[in-house]
């Protein structure tokens, strides 16, 4: 839960990103696009080839192989975006930084609990998020949970970082597995639907390129209607479904095949698997 901090922690001059992989790079790109100065950011990346790529992609942002190489002399904040198995080593390096441990740290590593983060960084306000891959195009969705030492200012800081690449929903840590099942794994469900729609168009006689263009734009347009009209999915579905028409016939086939039930089961199964991995 969100606890009252012992004192208000001002936003540090620099945010150190540990891990420059796809998600880390997506966050970094979002921060720069949102106007965060390069001098307020730094990246720790162990892989030499990835470091070289990041240096080219984000000029002016210090990129180094270790925390010691990029951590400022004064206080800093941290974002941990490494693989789950690398989190203990990353947090140990942050805790031993020349300027002392970060005031606050946000982890986007799947399955690493707030209690585990707090053990690695006992003097730091820790937060945990589950973003998804559409963050790569600035359209992500993330669930955010705060540790016991994190106050409102710390949550606002984390929300600001994550909102640069999408939307943020505050949840209790116990609900992050459900977030994983829905939005974390959700892009794969949508991509599967897109595959099926393309194949259906081909089966109905369309050239594959045309089927792909139509399927992608249909998904994009439908998502925008959900986001922008203010109408719920039930109302939008009803508006396009004329009695006895083509859409009604298609929906009948989907319901007969148990598609709705399959999605429910998929989200619950992914959430349960997330719980297992966290344990």
Coordinates of N, CA, C and O in Angstrom, one line a residue, residues 64-165:
X64 N 26.6 3.8 -19.7 CA 27.8 3.1 -19.2 C 27.5 1.7 -18.8 O 26.3 1.3 -18.8
X65 N 28.6 0.9 -18.6 CA 28.4 -0.5 -18.3 C 28.0 -0.8 -16.9 O 27.5 -1.9 -16.6
X66 N 28.2 0.1 -15.9 CA 27.9 -0.1 -14.5 C 27.2 1.1 -13.9 O 27.3 2.2 -14.5
X67 N 26.6 0.9 -12.8 CA 26.0 2.1 -12.0 C 27.1 3.1 -11.7 O 26.9 4.3 -11.8
X68 N 28.2 2.6 -11.2 CA 29.3 3.5 -10.9 C 29.8 4.4 -12.0 O 30.2 5.6 -11.8
X69 N 29.6 3.9 -13.2 CA 30.1 4.7 -14.4 C 29.1 5.9 -14.7 O 29.6 6.9 -15.3
X70 N 27.9 5.8 -14.3 CA 26.9 6.9 -14.7 C 26.2 7.5 -13.5 O 25.6 8.6 -13.7
X71 N 26.3 6.9 -12.3 CA 25.5 7.5 -11.2 C 26.1 8.9 -10.8 O 27.3 9.0 -10.8
X72 N 25.3 9.8 -10.6 CA 25.8 11.2 -10.2 C 26.4 11.2 -8.8 O 26.2 10.3 -8.0
X73 N 27.0 12.3 -8.5 CA 27.7 12.5 -7.2 C 26.6 12.8 -6.2 O 26.8 12.5 -5.0
X74 N 25.5 13.4 -6.6 CA 24.4 13.7 -5.7 C 23.3 12.7 -5.8 O 23.4 11.7 -6.5
X75 N 22.2 12.9 -5.1 CA 21.1 12.0 -5.1 C 20.5 11.7 -6.5 O 20.6 12.6 -7.4
X76 N 19.9 10.6 -6.7 CA 19.3 10.2 -8.0 C 18.2 9.2 -7.7 O 18.0 8.7 -6.6
X77 N 17.3 9.1 -8.7 CA 16.2 8.1 -8.7 C 16.6 7.0 -9.7 O 17.5 7.2 -10.6
X78 N 15.9 5.8 -9.7 CA 16.3 4.7 -10.5 C 15.1 4.0 -11.1 O 14.0 4.0 -10.5
X79 N 15.2 3.5 -12.3 CA 14.3 2.6 -12.9 C 15.0 1.3 -13.3 O 16.0 1.4 -14.0
X80 N 14.5 0.2 -12.8 CA 15.1 -1.1 -13.0 C 14.3 -1.8 -14.1 O 13.1 -2.2 -13.9
X81 N 15.0 -2.0 -15.3 CA 14.3 -2.6 -16.4 C 15.1 -3.8 -17.0 O 15.3 -3.9 -18.2
X82 N 15.7 -4.6 -16.0 CA 16.4 -5.7 -16.4 C 15.6 -7.0 -16.3 O 14.4 -6.9 -15.8
X83 N 16.1 -8.1 -16.8 CA 15.4 -9.4 -16.6 C 15.2 -9.7 -15.1 O 16.1 -9.4 -14.3
X84 N 14.1 -10.4 -14.8 CA 13.9 -10.7 -13.4 C 15.0 -11.3 -12.6 O 15.3 -10.9 -11.5
X85 N 15.8 -12.2 -13.3 CA 16.9 -12.9 -12.6 C 18.0 -11.9 -12.4 O 18.9 -12.2 -11.5
X86 N 18.1 -10.8 -13.1 CA 19.2 -9.8 -12.9 C 18.9 -8.7 -11.9 O 19.7 -7.9 -11.6
X87 N 17.6 -8.7 -11.4 CA 17.2 -7.7 -10.5 C 18.1 -7.6 -9.2 O 18.5 -6.5 -8.8
X88 N 18.3 -8.7 -8.5 CA 19.1 -8.6 -7.3 C 20.5 -8.0 -7.5 O 20.9 -7.1 -6.7
X89 N 21.2 -8.3 -8.6 CA 22.5 -7.7 -8.8 C 22.3 -6.2 -9.2 O 23.2 -5.4 -8.7
X90 N 21.3 -5.9 -9.9 CA 21.1 -4.5 -10.3 C 20.8 -3.6 -9.0 O 21.3 -2.5 -8.9
X91 N 20.0 -4.2 -8.1 CA 19.6 -3.4 -6.9 C 20.8 -3.3 -6.0 O 21.0 -2.3 -5.4
X92 N 21.7 -4.4 -6.0 CA 22.9 -4.3 -5.1 C 23.8 -3.2 -5.6 O 24.4 -2.5 -4.8
X93 N 23.9 -3.1 -7.0 CA 24.7 -2.1 -7.5 C 24.2 -0.7 -7.2 O 24.9 0.3 -6.9
X94 N 22.9 -0.5 -7.3 CA 22.3 0.8 -6.9 C 22.5 1.1 -5.5 O 22.8 2.2 -5.1
X95 N 22.3 0.1 -4.6 CA 22.5 0.3 -3.2 C 23.9 0.8 -2.8 O 24.2 1.5 -1.9
X96 N 24.9 0.3 -3.7 CA 26.3 0.6 -3.4 C 26.8 1.8 -4.3 O 28.0 2.0 -4.4
X97 N 25.9 2.6 -4.9 CA 26.3 3.7 -5.7 C 27.1 4.7 -4.9 O 26.9 4.9 -3.7
X98 N 28.1 5.4 -5.6 CA 28.9 6.4 -4.9 C 28.2 7.4 -4.1 O 28.6 7.8 -3.0
X99 N 27.0 7.8 -4.6 CA 26.2 8.9 -3.9 C 25.2 8.3 -2.9 O 24.5 9.0 -2.3
X100 N 25.3 7.0 -2.7 CA 24.4 6.3 -1.8 C 23.2 5.8 -2.7 O 23.1 6.0 -3.9
X101 N 22.3 5.0 -2.1 CA 21.2 4.4 -2.8 C 20.3 5.5 -3.4 O 20.2 6.6 -2.9
X102 N 19.5 5.1 -4.4 CA 18.5 6.1 -4.9 C 17.4 6.4 -3.9 O 17.1 5.6 -3.0
X103 N 16.8 7.6 -4.0 CA 15.8 7.9 -3.1 C 14.5 7.1 -3.4 O 13.8 6.7 -2.5
X104 N 14.3 6.8 -4.7 CA 13.1 6.0 -5.1 C 13.5 5.2 -6.3 O 14.4 5.6 -7.1
X105 N 12.9 4.0 -6.4 CA 13.2 3.1 -7.5 C 11.9 2.5 -8.0 O 11.1 2.0 -7.2
X106 N 11.8 2.5 -9.3 CA 10.6 1.8 -10.0 C 11.1 0.6 -10.7 O 12.1 0.7 -11.5
X107 N 10.6 -0.6 -10.5 CA 10.9 -1.8 -11.2 C 9.8 -2.2 -12.2 O 8.6 -2.1 -11.8
X108 N 10.2 -2.5 -13.4 CA 9.3 -3.0 -14.4 C 9.6 -4.5 -14.7 O 9.2 -5.0 -15.7
X109 N 10.3 -5.2 -13.8 CA 10.7 -6.6 -14.0 C 9.5 -7.4 -13.5 O 9.1 -7.3 -12.4
X110 N 9.1 -8.3 -14.4 CA 7.9 -9.2 -14.1 C 8.2 -10.1 -13.0 O 9.3 -10.7 -12.9
X111 N 7.3 -10.2 -12.0 CA 7.4 -11.2 -11.0 C 8.2 -10.9 -9.8 O 8.2 -11.6 -8.8
X112 N 8.9 -9.8 -9.8 CA 9.8 -9.4 -8.7 C 8.9 -8.5 -7.7 O 8.5 -7.4 -8.1
X113 N 8.7 -9.0 -6.5 CA 7.8 -8.4 -5.6 C 8.3 -7.2 -5.0 O 9.6 -7.0 -4.9
X114 N 7.4 -6.4 -4.4 CA 7.8 -5.2 -3.7 C 8.7 -5.6 -2.4 O 9.6 -4.9 -2.1
X115 N 8.3 -6.7 -1.8 CA 9.1 -7.1 -0.6 C 10.5 -7.5 -1.0 O 11.5 -7.2 -0.3
X116 N 10.7 -8.1 -2.2 CA 12.0 -8.5 -2.6 C 12.8 -7.2 -3.0 O 14.0 -7.1 -2.7
X117 N 12.1 -6.3 -3.6 CA 12.8 -5.0 -3.9 C 13.2 -4.3 -2.6 O 14.3 -3.7 -2.6
X118 N 12.3 -4.3 -1.6 CA 12.6 -3.6 -0.4 C 13.8 -4.2 0.3 O 14.6 -3.5 1.0
X119 N 13.9 -5.5 0.2 CA 15.1 -6.2 0.9 C 16.4 -5.8 0.2 O 17.4 -5.6 0.9
X120 N 16.4 -5.6 -1.1 CA 17.6 -5.2 -1.8 C 17.9 -3.7 -1.6 O 19.1 -3.4 -1.6
X121 N 16.8 -2.9 -1.4 CA 17.0 -1.5 -1.3 C 16.2 -1.0 -0.1 O 15.2 -0.3 -0.2
X122 N 16.7 -1.3 1.1 CA 16.0 -1.0 2.3 C 15.8 0.5 2.6 O 14.9 0.8 3.4
X123 N 16.7 1.3 2.1 CA 16.6 2.7 2.3 C 15.9 3.5 1.2 O 15.9 4.7 1.2
X124 N 15.3 2.8 0.3 CA 14.7 3.4 -0.9 C 13.2 3.2 -1.0 O 12.7 2.1 -0.6
X125 N 12.5 4.1 -1.4 CA 11.0 4.0 -1.7 C 10.9 3.2 -3.0 O 11.3 3.7 -4.0
X126 N 10.3 2.0 -2.9 CA 10.3 1.1 -4.1 C 8.8 1.1 -4.6 O 7.9 1.1 -3.9
X127 N 8.7 1.0 -5.9 CA 7.5 0.8 -6.6 C 7.6 -0.2 -7.7 O 8.8 -0.5 -8.2
X128 N 6.5 -0.8 -8.1 CA 6.6 -1.9 -9.1 C 5.5 -1.6 -10.2 O 4.4 -1.3 -9.8
X129 N 5.8 -1.9 -11.4 CA 4.9 -1.7 -12.5 C 4.9 -2.9 -13.5 O 5.9 -3.5 -13.6
X130 N 3.8 -3.1 -14.1 CA 3.7 -4.1 -15.2 C 3.2 -3.3 -16.4 O 2.0 -3.1 -16.7
X131 N 4.1 -2.9 -17.3 CA 3.8 -2.3 -18.6 C 3.6 -3.3 -19.6 O 3.8 -4.5 -19.4
X132 N 3.2 -2.9 -20.8 CA 3.1 -3.9 -21.9 C 3.9 -3.4 -23.2 O 4.3 -2.2 -23.2
X133 N 4.0 -4.2 -24.2 CA 4.8 -3.9 -25.3 C 4.4 -2.7 -26.2 O 5.2 -2.1 -26.8
X134 N 3.1 -2.4 -26.2 CA 2.7 -1.2 -27.0 C 3.4 0.1 -26.5 O 3.3 1.2 -27.1
X135 N 4.0 0.0 -25.3 CA 4.8 1.2 -24.9 C 5.9 1.5 -25.9 O 6.3 2.7 -26.0
X136 N 6.3 0.5 -26.7 CA 7.3 0.8 -27.8 C 6.8 1.8 -28.8 O 7.6 2.4 -29.5
X137 N 5.5 2.0 -29.0 CA 4.9 3.0 -29.9 C 4.2 4.0 -29.1 O 3.3 4.7 -29.7
X138 N 4.4 4.2 -27.8 CA 3.8 5.2 -27.0 C 2.4 5.0 -26.7 O 1.6 5.9 -26.3
X139 N 1.9 3.7 -26.8 CA 0.5 3.4 -26.6 C 0.4 2.3 -25.5 O -0.5 1.4 -25.6
X140 N 1.2 2.3 -24.5 CA 1.2 1.2 -23.5 C 0.2 1.4 -22.5 O -0.5 2.4 -22.4
X141 N 0.0 0.3 -21.7 CA -0.9 0.3 -20.5 C -0.1 -0.3 -19.4 O 0.5 -1.4 -19.6
X142 N -0.1 0.3 -18.2 CA 0.7 -0.2 -17.1 C -0.1 -0.2 -15.8 O -0.9 0.8 -15.6
X143 N 0.0 -1.2 -15.0 CA -0.5 -1.2 -13.7 C 0.7 -0.8 -12.7 O 1.8 -1.2 -13.0
X144 N 0.4 0.0 -11.7 CA 1.5 0.5 -10.8 C 1.1 0.2 -9.4 O 0.0 0.5 -8.9
X145 N 2.0 -0.4 -8.6 CA 1.8 -0.6 -7.2 C 3.0 0.0 -6.4 O 4.1 0.0 -6.9
X146 N 2.7 0.5 -5.2 CA 3.7 1.2 -4.4 C 4.0 0.4 -3.1 O 3.2 -0.2 -2.5
X147 N 5.3 0.4 -2.8 CA 5.8 -0.2 -1.5 C 5.4 0.6 -0.3 O 4.9 1.8 -0.4
X148 N 5.7 0.1 0.9 CA 5.2 0.7 2.1 C 5.9 2.0 2.4 O 5.3 2.9 3.0
X149 N 7.1 2.2 1.9 CA 7.9 3.5 2.1 C 7.5 4.5 1.1 O 7.9 5.7 1.2
X150 N 6.8 4.2 0.0 CA 6.5 5.1 -1.0 C 5.3 6.0 -0.7 O 4.2 5.5 -0.3
X151 N 5.5 7.3 -0.8 CA 4.4 8.2 -0.5 C 3.8 8.8 -1.8 O 4.1 8.3 -2.9
X152 N 2.8 9.7 -1.7 CA 2.1 10.2 -2.8 C 3.1 10.8 -3.9 O 2.9 10.7 -5.1
X153 N 4.1 11.5 -3.4 CA 5.1 12.1 -4.3 C 5.8 11.0 -5.1 O 6.1 11.2 -6.3
X154 N 6.1 9.9 -4.5 CA 6.8 8.8 -5.2 C 5.9 8.2 -6.2 O 6.4 7.9 -7.3
X155 N 4.7 8.0 -5.9 CA 3.7 7.4 -6.8 C 3.5 8.4 -8.0 O 3.5 7.9 -9.2
X156 N 3.4 9.7 -7.8 CA 3.3 10.6 -8.8 C 4.5 10.6 -9.7 O 4.4 10.8 -11.0
X157 N 5.7 10.5 -9.1 CA 6.9 10.4 -9.9 C 6.9 9.2 -10.9 O 7.2 9.3 -12.1
X158 N 6.5 8.0 -10.3 CA 6.4 6.8 -11.2 C 5.4 6.9 -12.2 O 5.6 6.5 -13.4
X159 N 4.2 7.5 -11.9 CA 3.2 7.7 -12.9 C 3.7 8.6 -14.0 O 3.4 8.4 -15.2
X160 N 4.4 9.6 -13.7 CA 5.0 10.5 -14.7 C 5.9 9.8 -15.6 O 5.8 10.1 -16.9
X161 N 6.7 8.9 -15.1 CA 7.6 8.2 -16.0 C 6.9 7.2 -16.9 O 7.2 7.2 -18.1
X162 N 5.9 6.5 -16.4 CA 5.2 5.5 -17.2 C 4.2 6.2 -18.1 O 4.0 5.7 -19.2
X163 N 3.6 7.3 -17.8 CA 2.6 8.0 -18.6 C 3.3 8.5 -19.9 O 2.6 8.9 -20.9
X164 N 4.6 8.6 -19.9 CA 5.3 9.1 -21.1 C 5.1 8.1 -22.3 O 5.3 8.5 -23.4
X165 N 4.8 6.9 -22.0 CA 4.6 5.9 -23.0 C 3.3 5.2 -23.0 O 3.1 4.1 -23.5

